[in-house]
């Protein structure tokens, strides 16, 4: 090949790679409007890859501003990727009004550490909480960099396209988990309680908890991304 042609080809390929990495997929007019609350746990930019989808229109709302206004007009689904152990009453009111209005909620990973002093929230809405203090001899623990195998525990639209898969992630153990949750995914790994994703018993809104998703390696896992997207669509009432 002529040298100029090789240079042109390489330049075009590089430009294509750069462009495809930077461009976000255009959003459909009926895309689910998502608010993502962040804070209290570092994370990598690849976390947002899960939301690069034409059917999801996501905005990020970091603490301390998260939950400080009426979210009902601005979002269909709230994603909690945050840790805020105790929220002010005004923020709790906004969260309560959001879920009581039937809007969707997807709590991811360390979101289980938010509102741990609000029994209604963790017992009825999320169906689990982190134990910062010992309860009945149990206290929450975590382990980084575990290669675990995750298996579906039931048939559900959130698991569309998801079979048994491996993921490099952080595991949690000795959480309080409501006996009323419907477990979506489990693992046999000894560093985990077993359930790593569930549907909560809350009946006024669709609520999903996904424990997986600590860092870049988990965030880049296509199964994790699919799980998050499916959970958002189901929580919004679009997936049945
Ligand atoms: Zn973590």
Short mmCIF file of C-alpha atoms and ligand atoms in Angstrom, two decimals:
data_model
loop_
_atom_site.label_atom_id
_atom_site.label_comp_id
_atom_site.label_asym_id
_atom_site.label_seq_id
_atom_site.Cartn_x
_atom_site.Cartn_y
_atom_site.Cartn_z
CA UNK A 1 0.00 0.00 0.00
CA UNK A 2 1.07 3.55 -0.59
CA UNK A 3 2.33 5.25 2.55
CA UNK A 4 -0.24 8.08 2.36
CA UNK A 5 -3.02 5.51 2.16
CA UNK A 6 -1.77 3.71 5.29
CA UNK A 7 -1.54 7.02 7.16
CA UNK A 8 -5.10 7.90 6.05
CA UNK A 9 -6.42 4.48 7.09
CA UNK A 10 -4.74 4.60 10.52
CA UNK A 11 -5.95 8.17 11.12
CA UNK A 12 -9.52 7.32 10.14
CA UNK A 13 -9.49 4.24 12.41
CA UNK A 14 -8.11 6.19 15.36
CA UNK A 15 -10.65 8.97 14.80
CA UNK A 16 -13.39 6.35 14.72
CA UNK A 17 -12.24 4.82 17.99
CA UNK A 18 -11.94 8.20 19.72
CA UNK A 19 -15.32 9.33 18.43
CA UNK A 20 -17.07 6.11 19.37
CA UNK A 21 -15.66 6.34 22.90
CA UNK A 22 -16.73 9.93 23.39
CA UNK A 23 -20.11 9.98 21.72
CA UNK A 24 -23.17 9.18 23.81
CA UNK A 25 -26.01 7.38 22.16
CA UNK A 26 -28.83 9.75 21.20
CA UNK A 27 -31.85 9.46 23.50
CA UNK A 28 -35.29 8.41 22.35
CA UNK A 29 -38.08 10.88 23.06
CA UNK A 30 -39.69 8.32 25.38
CA UNK A 31 -36.46 7.42 27.20
CA UNK A 32 -36.82 6.75 30.94
CA UNK A 33 -35.76 9.84 32.89
CA UNK A 34 -33.26 8.78 35.55
CA UNK A 35 -31.72 10.69 38.44
CA UNK A 36 -28.49 9.16 39.78
CA UNK A 37 -27.57 10.10 43.37
CA UNK A 38 -23.84 9.70 44.03
CA UNK A 39 -21.48 10.21 46.96
CA UNK A 40 -19.83 8.51 49.92
CA UNK A 41 -17.88 5.93 47.85
CA UNK A 42 -15.31 6.52 45.10
CA UNK A 43 -16.12 5.21 41.66
CA UNK A 44 -14.73 5.09 38.15
CA UNK A 45 -16.16 6.96 35.15
CA UNK A 46 -17.00 3.58 33.57
CA UNK A 47 -19.91 3.42 36.04
CA UNK A 48 -21.78 5.65 33.59
CA UNK A 49 -21.39 3.17 30.71
CA UNK A 50 -24.47 1.36 32.04
CA UNK A 51 -26.56 4.46 31.33
CA UNK A 52 -25.30 5.05 27.78
CA UNK A 53 -28.47 3.71 26.25
CA UNK A 54 -31.00 5.25 23.91
CA UNK A 55 -33.84 4.25 26.26
CA UNK A 56 -32.28 5.89 29.35
CA UNK A 57 -31.88 9.64 29.83
CA UNK A 58 -29.80 9.99 33.01
CA UNK A 59 -28.75 13.02 35.04
CA UNK A 60 -26.32 12.87 37.96
CA UNK A 61 -27.10 14.53 41.28
CA UNK A 62 -24.22 14.24 43.78
CA UNK A 63 -24.57 14.72 47.53
CA UNK A 64 -25.07 16.98 49.38
CA UNK A 65 -27.70 18.25 46.93
CA UNK A 66 -29.27 14.84 46.19
CA UNK A 67 -32.85 14.42 47.43
CA UNK A 68 -33.10 18.11 48.44
CA UNK A 69 -36.09 18.84 46.15
CA UNK A 70 -39.28 17.22 44.90
CA UNK A 71 -37.98 14.65 42.40
CA UNK A 72 -41.36 13.48 41.11
CA UNK A 73 -41.61 15.90 38.17
CA UNK A 74 -37.99 15.40 37.09
CA UNK A 75 -37.51 11.64 37.10
CA UNK A 76 -39.22 8.33 36.47
CA UNK A 77 -36.56 6.29 38.25
CA UNK A 78 -34.10 7.19 41.00
CA UNK A 79 -30.78 5.33 41.07
CA UNK A 80 -29.02 5.42 44.44
CA UNK A 81 -25.26 4.86 44.12
CA UNK A 82 -24.51 6.68 47.33
CA UNK A 83 -23.83 6.33 51.02
CA UNK A 84 -25.60 8.80 53.31
CA UNK A 85 -26.23 6.96 56.57
CA UNK A 86 -28.59 9.54 58.05
CA UNK A 87 -30.56 11.97 55.90
CA UNK A 88 -32.24 15.17 57.03
CA UNK A 89 -36.04 14.96 57.50
CA UNK A 90 -36.67 17.16 54.42
CA UNK A 91 -34.71 14.74 52.20
CA UNK A 92 -36.45 11.74 53.73
CA UNK A 93 -39.78 13.41 52.94
CA UNK A 94 -38.76 13.83 49.29
CA UNK A 95 -37.67 10.20 49.05
CA UNK A 96 -40.88 9.01 50.69
CA UNK A 97 -43.04 11.08 48.34
CA UNK A 98 -41.09 9.80 45.34
CA UNK A 99 -41.64 6.11 46.05
CA UNK A 100 -45.18 6.57 47.40
CA UNK A 101 -46.11 8.19 44.08
CA UNK A 102 -45.19 4.93 42.32
CA UNK A 103 -41.87 6.06 40.79
CA UNK A 104 -39.16 3.45 40.37
CA UNK A 105 -36.11 2.94 42.58
CA UNK A 106 -32.87 1.10 41.79
CA UNK A 107 -30.41 0.92 44.69
CA UNK A 108 -26.90 -0.14 43.70
CA UNK A 109 -24.01 -1.47 45.82
CA UNK A 110 -23.23 0.97 48.69
CA UNK A 111 -26.74 2.48 48.36
CA UNK A 112 -27.64 -0.15 50.97
CA UNK A 113 -25.69 1.99 53.48
CA UNK A 114 -28.09 4.95 53.05
CA UNK A 115 -30.90 5.59 55.55
CA UNK A 116 -29.74 2.87 57.95
CA UNK A 117 -31.48 4.70 60.84
CA UNK A 118 -34.87 4.79 59.07
CA UNK A 119 -36.62 1.42 59.61
CA UNK A 120 -39.47 2.13 57.17
CA UNK A 121 -36.90 2.73 54.45
CA UNK A 122 -34.73 -0.34 54.91
CA UNK A 123 -37.44 -2.79 56.03
CA UNK A 124 -40.23 -1.93 53.60
CA UNK A 125 -38.69 -0.01 50.70
CA UNK A 126 -35.22 -1.50 50.11
CA UNK A 127 -35.57 -4.78 52.00
CA UNK A 128 -32.08 -4.70 53.49
CA UNK A 129 -29.45 -2.60 55.18
CA UNK A 130 -25.79 -2.48 56.08
CA UNK A 131 -25.06 -3.23 59.73
CA UNK A 132 -22.59 -0.58 60.91
CA UNK A 133 -23.10 -1.71 64.54
CA UNK A 134 -23.40 -5.35 65.64
CA UNK A 135 -26.99 -6.69 65.60
CA UNK A 136 -27.52 -10.20 67.00
CA UNK A 137 -23.77 -10.77 66.76
CA UNK A 138 -23.61 -9.74 63.08
CA UNK A 139 -21.80 -6.72 61.65
CA UNK A 140 -21.41 -5.89 57.95
CA UNK A 141 -18.12 -6.78 56.24
CA UNK A 142 -16.75 -6.50 52.72
CA UNK A 143 -14.03 -8.04 50.59
CA UNK A 144 -12.46 -6.42 47.53
CA UNK A 145 -11.29 -8.14 44.34
CA UNK A 146 -13.32 -11.33 44.55
CA UNK A 147 -13.90 -13.41 41.41
CA UNK A 148 -17.38 -14.71 42.01
CA UNK A 149 -19.89 -16.70 40.02
CA UNK A 150 -23.42 -15.32 40.04
CA UNK A 151 -26.51 -17.37 39.16
CA UNK A 152 -30.14 -16.42 38.45
CA UNK A 153 -32.40 -17.48 41.34
CA UNK A 154 -35.72 -17.06 39.54
CA UNK A 155 -37.23 -16.16 36.17
CA UNK A 156 -37.85 -12.43 35.86
CA UNK A 157 -37.77 -9.78 33.09
CA UNK A 158 -34.87 -8.06 34.90
CA UNK A 159 -32.82 -11.17 34.09
CA UNK A 160 -33.61 -11.06 30.34
CA UNK A 161 -30.41 -12.00 28.54
CA UNK A 162 -28.59 -12.80 31.80
CA UNK A 163 -27.53 -16.34 32.68
CA UNK A 164 -24.87 -17.56 35.08
CA UNK A 165 -21.87 -15.22 34.86
CA UNK A 166 -18.53 -14.42 36.46
CA UNK A 167 -17.70 -10.98 37.81
CA UNK A 168 -14.67 -9.43 39.54
CA UNK A 169 -16.21 -7.37 42.30
CA UNK A 170 -16.45 -6.53 45.99
CA UNK A 171 -18.64 -8.82 48.12
CA UNK A 172 -20.70 -7.90 51.18
CA UNK A 173 -21.45 -10.23 54.09
CA UNK A 174 -23.60 -10.13 57.21
CA UNK A 175 -26.15 -7.56 56.08
CA UNK A 176 -29.70 -7.50 57.35
CA UNK A 177 -31.88 -8.81 54.50
CA UNK A 178 -35.67 -8.90 54.78
CA UNK A 179 -37.13 -12.42 54.53
CA UNK A 180 -39.73 -10.84 52.20
CA UNK A 181 -37.38 -9.97 49.31
CA UNK A 182 -37.52 -11.91 46.03
CA UNK A 183 -33.95 -12.90 45.26
CA UNK A 184 -32.93 -12.38 41.62
CA UNK A 185 -29.27 -13.41 41.72
CA UNK A 186 -27.20 -15.45 44.17
CA UNK A 187 -23.64 -16.58 44.66
CA UNK A 188 -22.14 -19.48 46.60
CA UNK A 189 -19.02 -17.45 47.38
CA UNK A 190 -18.19 -17.74 51.09
CA UNK A 191 -17.44 -14.02 51.37
CA UNK A 192 -21.08 -13.19 50.53
CA UNK A 193 -24.46 -13.67 52.21
CA UNK A 194 -25.66 -15.28 48.96
CA UNK A 195 -28.29 -12.88 47.53
CA UNK A 196 -26.60 -10.23 45.35
CA UNK A 197 -29.71 -8.74 43.69
CA UNK A 198 -33.35 -8.71 44.78
CA UNK A 199 -36.78 -7.15 44.38
CA UNK A 200 -38.04 -5.52 47.56
CA UNK A 201 -41.42 -6.27 49.16
CA UNK A 202 -42.56 -2.63 48.69
CA UNK A 203 -45.90 -2.56 46.88
CA UNK A 204 -46.44 1.12 45.93
CA UNK A 205 -43.43 1.27 43.60
CA UNK A 206 -41.02 -1.08 41.87
CA UNK A 207 -37.79 -1.31 43.86
CA UNK A 208 -34.67 -3.30 42.93
CA UNK A 209 -31.43 -3.72 44.85
CA UNK A 210 -28.23 -4.67 43.00
CA UNK A 211 -25.31 -5.34 45.33
CA UNK A 212 -22.80 -5.79 42.50
CA UNK A 213 -20.93 -2.82 41.02
CA UNK A 214 -18.01 -1.71 43.22
CA UNK A 215 -15.51 -0.46 40.66
CA UNK A 216 -14.38 -0.27 37.04
CA UNK A 217 -13.99 -4.01 36.57
CA UNK A 218 -17.55 -4.69 37.71
CA UNK A 219 -18.88 -1.61 35.89
CA UNK A 220 -17.31 -2.85 32.61
CA UNK A 221 -18.94 -6.29 32.94
CA UNK A 222 -21.62 -6.49 30.20
CA UNK A 223 -23.87 -8.59 32.46
CA UNK A 224 -23.74 -5.94 35.19
CA UNK A 225 -24.57 -3.22 32.67
CA UNK A 226 -27.48 -5.23 31.29
CA UNK A 227 -28.73 -5.89 34.82
CA UNK A 228 -28.73 -2.16 35.63
CA UNK A 229 -30.50 -1.25 32.36
CA UNK A 230 -33.12 -3.97 32.78
CA UNK A 231 -33.71 -2.96 36.41
CA UNK A 232 -34.27 0.65 35.34
CA UNK A 233 -36.73 -0.34 32.61
CA UNK A 234 -38.60 -2.67 34.97
CA UNK A 235 -38.68 -0.09 37.79
CA UNK A 236 -40.14 2.41 35.28
CA UNK A 237 -42.90 -0.06 34.41
CA UNK A 238 -41.59 -0.51 30.85
CA UNK A 239 -40.50 -4.15 31.20
CA UNK A 240 -43.08 -6.75 32.16
ZN1 LIG B 1 -17.67 -0.87 47.24
#
